[in-house]
CSV table of C-alpha atoms and ligand atoms in Angstrom, one decimal:
chain,number,residue,atom,x,y,z
A,1,UNK,CA,172.8,-75.5,-10.0
A,2,UNK,CA,172.0,-71.8,-9.6
A,3,UNK,CA,168.2,-71.2,-11.0
A,4,UNK,CA,167.1,-68.4,-12.8
A,5,UNK,CA,163.4,-67.7,-12.1
A,6,UNK,CA,163.2,-64.5,-14.1
A,7,UNK,CA,161.2,-66.2,-16.9
A,8,UNK,CA,158.6,-67.4,-14.4
A,9,UNK,CA,157.6,-63.8,-13.1
A,10,UNK,CA,154.6,-62.0,-14.4
A,11,UNK,CA,155.3,-58.6,-16.4
A,12,UNK,CA,154.4,-56.5,-13.5
A,13,UNK,CA,156.6,-58.6,-11.0
A,14,UNK,CA,159.5,-58.1,-13.8
A,15,UNK,CA,158.9,-54.3,-13.6
A,16,UNK,CA,159.8,-54.3,-9.9
A,17,UNK,CA,163.2,-53.1,-9.2
A,18,UNK,CA,165.3,-52.7,-6.0
A,19,UNK,CA,165.9,-49.0,-5.2
A,20,UNK,CA,169.2,-47.7,-5.3
A,21,UNK,CA,168.2,-45.1,-2.8
A,22,UNK,CA,166.7,-47.7,-0.6
A,23,UNK,CA,169.9,-49.5,-0.5
A,24,UNK,CA,171.5,-46.3,0.8
A,25,UNK,CA,168.9,-45.6,3.4
A,26,UNK,CA,169.5,-49.1,4.6
A,27,UNK,CA,172.7,-47.3,6.3
A,28,UNK,CA,170.5,-44.9,8.1
A,29,UNK,CA,169.2,-47.4,10.2
A,30,UNK,CA,172.5,-47.4,12.1
A,31,UNK,CA,171.9,-46.2,15.8
A,32,UNK,CA,174.7,-43.5,15.6
A,33,UNK,CA,173.1,-41.8,12.4
A,34,UNK,CA,171.0,-38.8,12.9
A,35,UNK,CA,168.2,-39.7,10.4
A,36,UNK,CA,165.8,-37.2,8.9
A,37,UNK,CA,165.0,-40.3,6.5
A,38,UNK,CA,162.2,-42.0,8.0
A,39,UNK,CA,158.6,-41.2,8.0
A,40,UNK,CA,157.9,-42.5,11.7
A,41,UNK,CA,155.9,-41.2,14.1
A,42,UNK,CA,157.8,-40.7,17.5
A,43,UNK,CA,157.7,-44.3,19.3
A,44,UNK,CA,158.6,-42.9,22.7
A,45,UNK,CA,155.2,-41.2,22.6
A,46,UNK,CA,153.1,-44.4,21.7
A,47,UNK,CA,150.6,-44.4,24.7
A,48,UNK,CA,151.9,-47.6,26.1
A,49,UNK,CA,150.2,-47.8,29.5
A,50,UNK,CA,146.8,-46.8,28.2
A,51,UNK,CA,147.1,-49.3,25.3
A,52,UNK,CA,148.0,-52.0,27.9
A,53,UNK,CA,144.9,-51.2,30.1
A,54,UNK,CA,142.7,-51.1,27.2
A,55,UNK,CA,143.8,-54.4,25.7
A,56,UNK,CA,143.7,-56.1,29.2
A,57,UNK,CA,139.9,-54.9,29.4
A,58,UNK,CA,139.3,-55.9,25.7
A,59,UNK,CA,140.7,-59.4,26.1
A,60,UNK,CA,138.9,-60.1,29.3
A,61,UNK,CA,135.6,-58.7,28.4
A,62,UNK,CA,135.6,-59.6,24.4
A,63,UNK,CA,138.7,-61.9,24.0
A,64,UNK,CA,136.6,-64.4,21.8
A,65,UNK,CA,135.4,-62.0,19.5
A,66,UNK,CA,138.9,-60.3,19.3
A,67,UNK,CA,140.5,-63.4,18.2
A,68,UNK,CA,137.9,-64.6,15.9
A,69,UNK,CA,137.3,-64.0,12.1
A,70,UNK,CA,134.9,-60.9,11.3
A,71,UNK,CA,133.6,-59.3,8.2
A,72,UNK,CA,135.4,-57.9,5.4
A,73,UNK,CA,133.7,-54.5,6.1
A,74,UNK,CA,135.1,-54.3,9.5
A,75,UNK,CA,133.6,-53.9,12.9
A,76,UNK,CA,130.4,-51.7,13.2
A,77,UNK,CA,131.9,-49.9,16.3
A,78,UNK,CA,134.9,-49.3,14.9
A,79,UNK,CA,133.2,-47.8,11.7
A,80,UNK,CA,130.7,-46.0,13.9
A,81,UNK,CA,133.3,-44.4,15.9
A,82,UNK,CA,135.3,-43.3,13.0
A,83,UNK,CA,132.2,-41.8,11.4
A,84,UNK,CA,131.4,-39.8,14.8
A,85,UNK,CA,134.9,-38.9,15.9
A,86,UNK,CA,137.1,-38.6,12.6
A,87,UNK,CA,134.6,-37.8,9.8
A,88,UNK,CA,132.1,-35.8,11.3
A,89,UNK,CA,134.4,-33.2,12.5
A,90,UNK,CA,135.7,-33.0,9.2
A,91,UNK,CA,132.4,-32.2,7.8
A,92,UNK,CA,132.3,-35.6,6.1
A,93,UNK,CA,128.9,-37.4,5.9
A,94,UNK,CA,129.0,-41.0,6.0
A,95,UNK,CA,127.0,-44.2,6.9
A,96,UNK,CA,128.4,-47.7,7.2
A,97,UNK,CA,127.4,-48.5,4.0
A,98,UNK,CA,130.4,-45.7,2.8
A,99,UNK,CA,133.3,-47.3,4.9
A,100,UNK,CA,135.4,-50.1,4.6
A,101,UNK,CA,138.3,-50.7,7.1
A,102,UNK,CA,141.7,-51.5,5.4
A,103,UNK,CA,145.0,-52.7,6.6
A,104,UNK,CA,146.6,-49.3,6.7
A,105,UNK,CA,145.9,-46.7,3.8
A,106,UNK,CA,148.6,-48.5,2.0
A,107,UNK,CA,146.3,-51.4,1.2
A,108,UNK,CA,143.7,-48.8,-0.2
A,109,UNK,CA,146.2,-47.2,-2.5
A,110,UNK,CA,147.1,-50.8,-3.8
A,111,UNK,CA,143.4,-51.4,-4.2
A,112,UNK,CA,142.8,-48.0,-6.0
A,113,UNK,CA,144.8,-48.8,-9.0
A,114,UNK,CA,143.8,-52.3,-9.1
A,115,UNK,CA,140.2,-51.3,-9.0
A,116,UNK,CA,140.3,-48.5,-11.8
A,117,UNK,CA,143.4,-48.6,-13.9
A,118,UNK,CA,144.1,-50.6,-17.0
A,119,UNK,CA,147.8,-50.7,-18.5
A,120,UNK,CA,148.2,-47.2,-20.3
A,121,UNK,CA,145.3,-45.6,-18.3
A,122,UNK,CA,146.4,-42.2,-16.9
A,123,UNK,CA,146.6,-41.4,-13.1
A,124,UNK,CA,147.2,-37.8,-12.3
A,125,UNK,CA,149.3,-37.1,-9.3
A,126,UNK,CA,150.9,-34.0,-7.6
A,127,UNK,CA,154.7,-33.5,-8.5
A,128,UNK,CA,156.2,-34.7,-6.0
A,129,UNK,CA,154.0,-37.3,-4.7
A,130,UNK,CA,154.1,-40.2,-1.9
A,131,UNK,CA,156.4,-42.9,-3.1
A,132,UNK,CA,154.6,-45.8,-1.6
A,133,UNK,CA,151.6,-44.9,-3.7
A,134,UNK,CA,153.4,-44.5,-6.7
A,135,UNK,CA,155.1,-47.7,-6.1
A,136,UNK,CA,151.8,-49.3,-5.5
A,137,UNK,CA,150.1,-47.7,-8.6
A,138,UNK,CA,153.1,-48.6,-10.9
A,139,UNK,CA,152.2,-52.3,-10.5
A,140,UNK,CA,148.9,-51.4,-12.8
A,141,UNK,CA,151.2,-50.1,-15.6
A,142,UNK,CA,149.7,-46.5,-15.7
A,143,UNK,CA,150.5,-43.4,-17.6
A,144,UNK,CA,151.5,-40.9,-14.6
A,145,UNK,CA,150.7,-37.4,-15.5
A,146,UNK,CA,152.6,-35.0,-12.9
A,147,UNK,CA,151.1,-31.6,-11.8
A,148,UNK,CA,153.5,-28.8,-10.9
A,149,UNK,CA,153.0,-27.5,-7.4
A,150,UNK,CA,153.7,-24.4,-5.4
A,151,UNK,CA,153.6,-23.5,-1.8
A,152,UNK,CA,149.9,-23.6,-2.2
A,153,UNK,CA,149.5,-27.0,-3.7
A,154,UNK,CA,148.9,-28.3,-7.4
A,155,UNK,CA,148.5,-25.5,-9.9
A,156,UNK,CA,144.8,-25.7,-11.1
A,157,UNK,CA,145.7,-24.4,-14.6
A,158,UNK,CA,148.0,-27.2,-15.1
A,159,UNK,CA,145.7,-29.7,-13.9
A,160,UNK,CA,142.7,-28.5,-16.1
A,161,UNK,CA,145.4,-28.4,-19.0
A,162,UNK,CA,146.1,-32.2,-18.2
A,163,UNK,CA,142.5,-32.9,-18.0
A,164,UNK,CA,141.7,-31.4,-21.3
A,165,UNK,CA,144.5,-33.2,-23.2
A,166,UNK,CA,145.2,-36.5,-21.4
A,167,UNK,CA,143.0,-39.6,-22.3
A,168,UNK,CA,141.5,-42.3,-19.9
A,169,UNK,CA,142.3,-40.1,-16.7
A,170,UNK,CA,141.0,-42.4,-13.9
A,171,UNK,CA,141.8,-40.6,-10.9
A,172,UNK,CA,143.5,-37.4,-9.6
A,173,UNK,CA,145.6,-38.5,-6.5
A,174,UNK,CA,146.1,-36.0,-4.1
A,175,UNK,CA,147.6,-35.4,-0.4
A,176,UNK,CA,145.9,-32.0,0.3
A,177,UNK,CA,147.1,-31.6,3.8
A,178,UNK,CA,150.8,-31.2,4.8
A,179,UNK,CA,151.7,-33.4,1.8
A,180,UNK,CA,154.5,-36.3,1.7
A,181,UNK,CA,156.6,-35.6,0.7
A,182,UNK,CA,156.7,-31.6,0.2
A,183,UNK,CA,154.7,-30.4,3.6
A,184,UNK,CA,152.7,-28.2,1.2
A,185,UNK,CA,148.9,-27.8,2.0
A,186,UNK,CA,146.4,-27.2,-0.8
A,187,UNK,CA,144.5,-23.9,0.0
A,188,UNK,CA,140.8,-23.5,0.1
A,189,UNK,CA,140.2,-21.9,-3.5
A,190,UNK,CA,142.5,-24.8,-5.0
A,191,UNK,CA,140.2,-27.3,-3.2
A,192,UNK,CA,137.1,-25.8,-4.6
A,193,UNK,CA,138.4,-25.8,-8.1
A,194,UNK,CA,139.7,-29.3,-7.9
A,195,UNK,CA,136.4,-30.5,-7.2
A,196,UNK,CA,134.9,-28.3,-9.8
A,197,UNK,CA,137.5,-29.7,-12.5
A,198,UNK,CA,136.8,-33.4,-11.5
A,199,UNK,CA,133.0,-32.7,-11.9
A,200,UNK,CA,133.4,-30.9,-15.2
A,201,UNK,CA,135.9,-33.7,-16.5
A,202,UNK,CA,134.2,-36.5,-14.8
A,203,UNK,CA,137.0,-37.9,-13.0
A,204,UNK,CA,137.6,-39.6,-9.6
A,205,UNK,CA,139.6,-38.0,-6.8
A,206,UNK,CA,141.6,-40.0,-4.4
A,207,UNK,CA,142.1,-38.0,-1.4
A,208,UNK,CA,145.0,-39.4,0.8
A,209,UNK,CA,144.6,-37.8,4.3
A,210,UNK,CA,146.9,-39.3,6.7
A,211,UNK,CA,148.4,-35.9,8.2
A,212,UNK,CA,145.3,-33.8,8.6
A,213,UNK,CA,145.1,-33.9,12.5
A,214,UNK,CA,148.6,-33.3,12.8
A,215,UNK,CA,148.1,-29.7,12.5
A,216,UNK,CA,150.5,-27.1,14.1
A,217,UNK,CA,149.2,-23.3,13.2
A,218,UNK,CA,146.2,-22.1,11.7
A,219,UNK,CA,142.7,-23.6,10.9
A,220,UNK,CA,142.2,-26.9,9.4
A,221,UNK,CA,140.6,-27.0,6.0
A,222,UNK,CA,137.8,-28.6,4.7
A,223,UNK,CA,138.4,-32.3,3.4
A,224,UNK,CA,137.8,-32.8,-0.3
A,225,UNK,CA,135.3,-35.1,0.7
A,226,UNK,CA,133.2,-32.5,2.6
A,227,UNK,CA,133.0,-30.6,-0.8
A,228,UNK,CA,131.9,-33.7,-2.8
A,229,UNK,CA,128.5,-33.2,-4.1
A,230,UNK,CA,128.9,-36.0,-6.7
A,231,UNK,CA,130.4,-39.0,-4.7
A,232,UNK,CA,133.6,-38.8,-6.9
A,233,UNK,CA,135.8,-38.4,-3.8
A,234,UNK,CA,137.5,-41.5,-2.5
A,235,UNK,CA,138.9,-40.4,1.0
A,236,UNK,CA,141.5,-42.6,2.7
A,237,UNK,CA,142.4,-42.2,6.4
A,238,UNK,CA,144.6,-43.9,8.7
A,239,UNK,CA,145.7,-44.2,12.4
A,240,UNK,CA,149.0,-44.6,11.4
A,241,UNK,CA,150.4,-41.2,12.2
A,242,UNK,CA,147.8,-40.2,14.8
A,243,UNK,CA,147.9,-43.6,16.8
A,244,UNK,CA,150.2,-46.3,15.8
A,245,UNK,CA,151.2,-47.7,12.5
A,246,UNK,CA,151.9,-51.1,13.8
A,247,UNK,CA,148.1,-51.7,14.3
A,248,UNK,CA,147.6,-51.3,10.4
A,249,UNK,CA,144.3,-49.9,10.6
A,250,UNK,CA,143.0,-47.4,8.1
A,251,UNK,CA,139.7,-46.8,6.1
A,252,UNK,CA,138.2,-45.6,2.8
A,253,UNK,CA,135.0,-43.6,2.6
A,254,UNK,CA,133.5,-43.5,-0.9
A,255,UNK,CA,130.2,-44.0,-2.9
A,256,UNK,CA,128.6,-47.6,-1.7
A,257,UNK,CA,129.2,-48.7,-5.3
A,258,UNK,CA,132.6,-48.1,-5.1
A,259,UNK,CA,133.3,-49.0,-1.3
A,260,UNK,CA,131.7,-52.4,-2.4
A,261,UNK,CA,134.2,-53.1,-5.2
A,262,UNK,CA,137.1,-52.3,-2.4
A,263,UNK,CA,135.3,-54.8,-0.1
A,264,UNK,CA,135.2,-57.5,-2.8
A,265,UNK,CA,138.9,-57.0,-3.6
A,266,UNK,CA,139.9,-57.2,0.1
A,267,UNK,CA,138.0,-60.3,0.6
A,268,UNK,CA,140.4,-62.0,-1.9
A,269,UNK,CA,143.6,-60.2,-0.6
A,270,UNK,CA,143.4,-60.7,3.2
A,271,UNK,CA,139.5,-61.4,4.1
A,272,UNK,CA,139.8,-58.7,6.9
A,273,UNK,CA,141.9,-56.4,8.9
A,274,UNK,CA,143.0,-57.7,12.1
A,275,UNK,CA,140.0,-58.4,14.4
A,276,UNK,CA,142.1,-57.6,17.6
A,277,UNK,CA,143.5,-54.1,16.2
A,278,UNK,CA,140.3,-53.1,15.0
A,279,UNK,CA,138.6,-53.5,18.5
A,280,UNK,CA,141.6,-52.1,20.4
A,281,UNK,CA,141.3,-49.1,18.2
A,282,UNK,CA,137.6,-48.7,18.6
A,283,UNK,CA,137.8,-49.2,22.4
A,284,UNK,CA,140.6,-46.5,22.5
A,285,UNK,CA,138.7,-44.1,20.9
A,286,UNK,CA,135.1,-45.1,22.7
A,287,UNK,CA,137.2,-44.4,25.9
A,288,UNK,CA,138.0,-41.0,24.6
A,289,UNK,CA,141.9,-41.4,24.8
A,290,UNK,CA,142.7,-40.8,21.4
A,291,UNK,CA,142.2,-37.1,21.3
A,292,UNK,CA,144.5,-36.5,24.3
A,293,UNK,CA,147.1,-38.4,22.8
A,294,UNK,CA,146.8,-36.5,19.3
A,295,UNK,CA,147.1,-33.2,21.2
A,296,UNK,CA,150.1,-34.6,22.9
A,297,UNK,CA,152.0,-35.5,20.0
A,298,UNK,CA,151.1,-32.4,18.0
A,299,UNK,CA,152.7,-30.4,20.8
A,300,UNK,CA,156.0,-32.2,20.6
A,301,UNK,CA,156.2,-32.5,16.6
A,302,UNK,CA,155.4,-28.7,16.7
A,303,UNK,CA,158.4,-27.8,18.8
A,304,UNK,CA,160.7,-30.4,16.6
A,305,UNK,CA,159.7,-28.6,13.7
A,306,UNK,CA,160.5,-25.2,15.0
A,307,UNK,CA,163.6,-26.4,16.2
A,308,UNK,CA,164.3,-27.8,12.6
A,309,UNK,CA,163.3,-24.7,10.9
A,310,UNK,CA,165.3,-22.3,13.0
A,311,UNK,CA,168.3,-24.5,12.7
A,312,UNK,CA,167.8,-24.7,8.8
A,313,UNK,CA,167.6,-20.8,8.8
A,314,UNK,CA,170.8,-20.6,10.9
A,315,UNK,CA,173.2,-23.4,9.3
A,316,UNK,CA,172.0,-23.9,5.7
A,317,UNK,CA,173.6,-21.8,3.1
A,318,UNK,CA,171.6,-18.9,1.7
A,319,UNK,CA,169.4,-19.5,-1.5
A,320,UNK,CA,168.2,-22.9,-0.2
A,321,UNK,CA,164.4,-23.2,-0.1
A,322,UNK,CA,162.1,-25.3,2.0
A,323,UNK,CA,158.8,-25.6,2.8
A,324,UNK,CA,157.2,-24.1,5.9
A,325,UNK,CA,155.2,-27.0,6.6
A,326,UNK,CA,152.2,-26.1,9.0
A,327,UNK,CA,151.8,-29.6,10.1
A,328,UNK,CA,152.4,-33.3,9.4
A,329,UNK,CA,156.1,-34.9,9.5
A,330,UNK,CA,157.9,-33.4,6.6
A,331,UNK,CA,159.9,-30.6,5.0
A,332,UNK,CA,160.9,-30.4,1.6
A,333,UNK,CA,164.3,-28.8,0.3
A,334,UNK,CA,165.3,-27.6,-2.9
A,335,UNK,CA,169.0,-27.1,-3.8
A,336,UNK,CA,170.6,-25.5,-6.8
A,337,UNK,CA,169.3,-27.2,-9.8
A,338,UNK,CA,172.7,-28.4,-10.9
A,339,UNK,CA,173.2,-30.5,-7.7
A,340,UNK,CA,172.5,-34.0,-7.1
A,341,UNK,CA,170.8,-35.0,-3.8
A,342,UNK,CA,171.8,-38.6,-3.9
A,343,UNK,CA,175.5,-37.1,-3.8
A,344,UNK,CA,174.8,-35.0,-1.3
A,345,UNK,CA,173.4,-38.0,0.9
A,346,UNK,CA,176.5,-39.8,0.3
A,347,UNK,CA,178.5,-37.0,2.0
A,348,UNK,CA,176.2,-36.6,4.5
A,349,UNK,CA,176.5,-40.1,5.6
A,350,UNK,CA,180.1,-39.5,6.1
A,351,UNK,CA,178.9,-37.3,8.9
A,352,UNK,CA,176.3,-39.6,10.0
A,353,UNK,CA,173.4,-37.8,9.0
A,354,UNK,CA,170.6,-38.9,6.4
A,355,UNK,CA,167.8,-37.5,4.4
A,356,UNK,CA,165.7,-38.8,1.6
A,357,UNK,CA,166.7,-37.8,-2.0
A,358,UNK,CA,163.6,-36.4,-3.7
A,359,UNK,CA,164.4,-38.2,-7.2
A,360,UNK,CA,162.0,-40.9,-6.6
A,361,UNK,CA,158.9,-39.0,-5.6
A,362,UNK,CA,158.5,-38.0,-9.2
A,363,UNK,CA,156.9,-40.6,-11.1
A,364,UNK,CA,158.5,-40.0,-14.4
A,365,UNK,CA,162.0,-39.0,-12.9
A,366,UNK,CA,164.4,-36.4,-13.8
A,367,UNK,CA,164.4,-34.2,-10.8
A,368,UNK,CA,167.3,-34.7,-8.6
A,369,UNK,CA,168.0,-31.4,-6.6
A,370,UNK,CA,165.3,-31.9,-3.6
A,371,UNK,CA,165.4,-34.0,-0.7
A,372,UNK,CA,162.8,-34.7,2.0
A,373,UNK,CA,163.4,-34.4,5.8
A,374,UNK,CA,161.3,-35.7,8.7
A,375,UNK,CA,161.3,-33.8,12.1
A,376,UNK,CA,159.0,-36.1,14.1
A,377,UNK,CA,161.4,-38.8,15.2
A,378,UNK,CA,164.4,-37.1,16.8
A,379,UNK,CA,164.9,-35.3,19.8
A,380,UNK,CA,165.4,-31.5,19.6
A,381,UNK,CA,169.1,-31.9,20.4
A,382,UNK,CA,169.6,-34.3,17.7
A,383,UNK,CA,167.8,-32.3,15.1
A,384,UNK,CA,169.6,-29.1,16.0
A,385,UNK,CA,173.1,-31.1,15.7
A,386,UNK,CA,171.9,-33.0,12.6
A,387,UNK,CA,170.9,-29.9,10.7
A,388,UNK,CA,174.2,-28.2,11.7
A,389,UNK,CA,176.5,-31.4,10.1
A,390,UNK,CA,174.2,-30.9,6.9
A,391,UNK,CA,174.8,-27.2,6.8
A,392,UNK,CA,178.6,-28.0,6.5
A,393,UNK,CA,178.1,-30.6,4.0
A,394,UNK,CA,175.9,-28.0,1.9
A,395,UNK,CA,178.4,-25.3,2.5
A,396,UNK,CA,181.0,-27.3,0.2
A,397,UNK,CA,178.5,-26.8,-2.5
A,398,UNK,CA,177.7,-23.3,-2.2
A,399,UNK,CA,181.1,-21.6,-1.8
B,401,PMP,N1,149.8,-42.1,2.5
B,401,PMP,C1,150.6,-41.4,2.6
B,401,PMP,C2,150.8,-40.1,2.0
B,401,PMP,C3,151.6,-41.7,3.6
B,401,PMP,O1,152.6,-40.7,3.9
B,401,PMP,C4,151.6,-43.1,4.2
B,401,PMP,C5,152.6,-43.6,5.1
B,401,PMP,N2,154.0,-43.2,5.0
B,401,PMP,C6,150.5,-43.8,3.9
B,401,PMP,C7,149.6,-43.6,3.1
B,401,PMP,C8,150.5,-45.2,4.3
B,401,PMP,O2,150.1,-45.5,5.7
B,401,PMP,P1,149.5,-46.6,6.3
B,401,PMP,O3,149.2,-47.7,5.3
B,401,PMP,O4,150.4,-46.9,7.6
B,401,PMP,O5,148.2,-46.1,6.8
């Protein structure tokens, strides 16, 4: 007899739905497809030889510690080297009491809504925003308030309006640098304003910062956490884009009271992040190999970005807008308002090209004429070829 377990589910599990887009995107995994759909770093650039050497030395010298349980907070040597090499250069002052190692920043996103959000509380997000965060937050059944963006980030007058009118705003979720999905970076003036508004209206800020170090043009802007005078910014970092996502090592930096809450939640969730992966990452940084690696991937991604943007200018119909991203992994394309990017994807798949329709990056839905493209994990030749094919698909809609 076939069993129906629906009635056994919690309300939040009932609300989980398989995404139509995800089903479509399964097709993009076929090797003959030129896929701009993923968000992956380029695997061919993983520093395999260096990692092999580091891992061998680690296991030989410290294997028992690397394979044993450890503390929930994470190894001190990893947290110390994150402070020295990642946070200090960004102007973020932190001690061990501020930092928790997480299993990627995705875990910290999941914990964030669990720690702060009761059903019906408000989360303010950029519009569009990172799908993985929205899905994690959804389980807490929040009220999402989307703040319109332009090419300089969230519009601060809209943010203030929302802070004035919305009740129970728990936090503002933002990806200030080379945002996923839009590729947009928040300018300095708006960063200052955002902190001023968060202080004025007494809300927390969740600063998700995976792409900051993948910068191709210009100078880096200060992290929101470095501008925070009241301890209200929770800063999330990760090695997923600068090193290897398979290691699942991320971190949060926050006021010790808040860090403690995340630590308690992590204790009951997965006890700790992998000891082996933490020590490997710490050693990789202590041996000063990571900086060199970041330089290398930035150089390759920048070239791929340049090829993609030149090809868009050459092959896409006039009138299509896209973000001139100055770093990170993505650009965001806006087509005529009456078009449906899901339908364009179906046509593109017939030509063996893929992207991600933008619909699900808007937590309250209703926007159908955007799509996201990644430029980090295809060769320059494939990028040129894929954009040309996509141009042919789009031409049909712009005759
Ligand atoms: N935040 C953003 C904005 C992301 O794009 C991603 C990965 N795509 C994550 C968080 C999660 O990354 P990880 O868990 O691998 O650190």
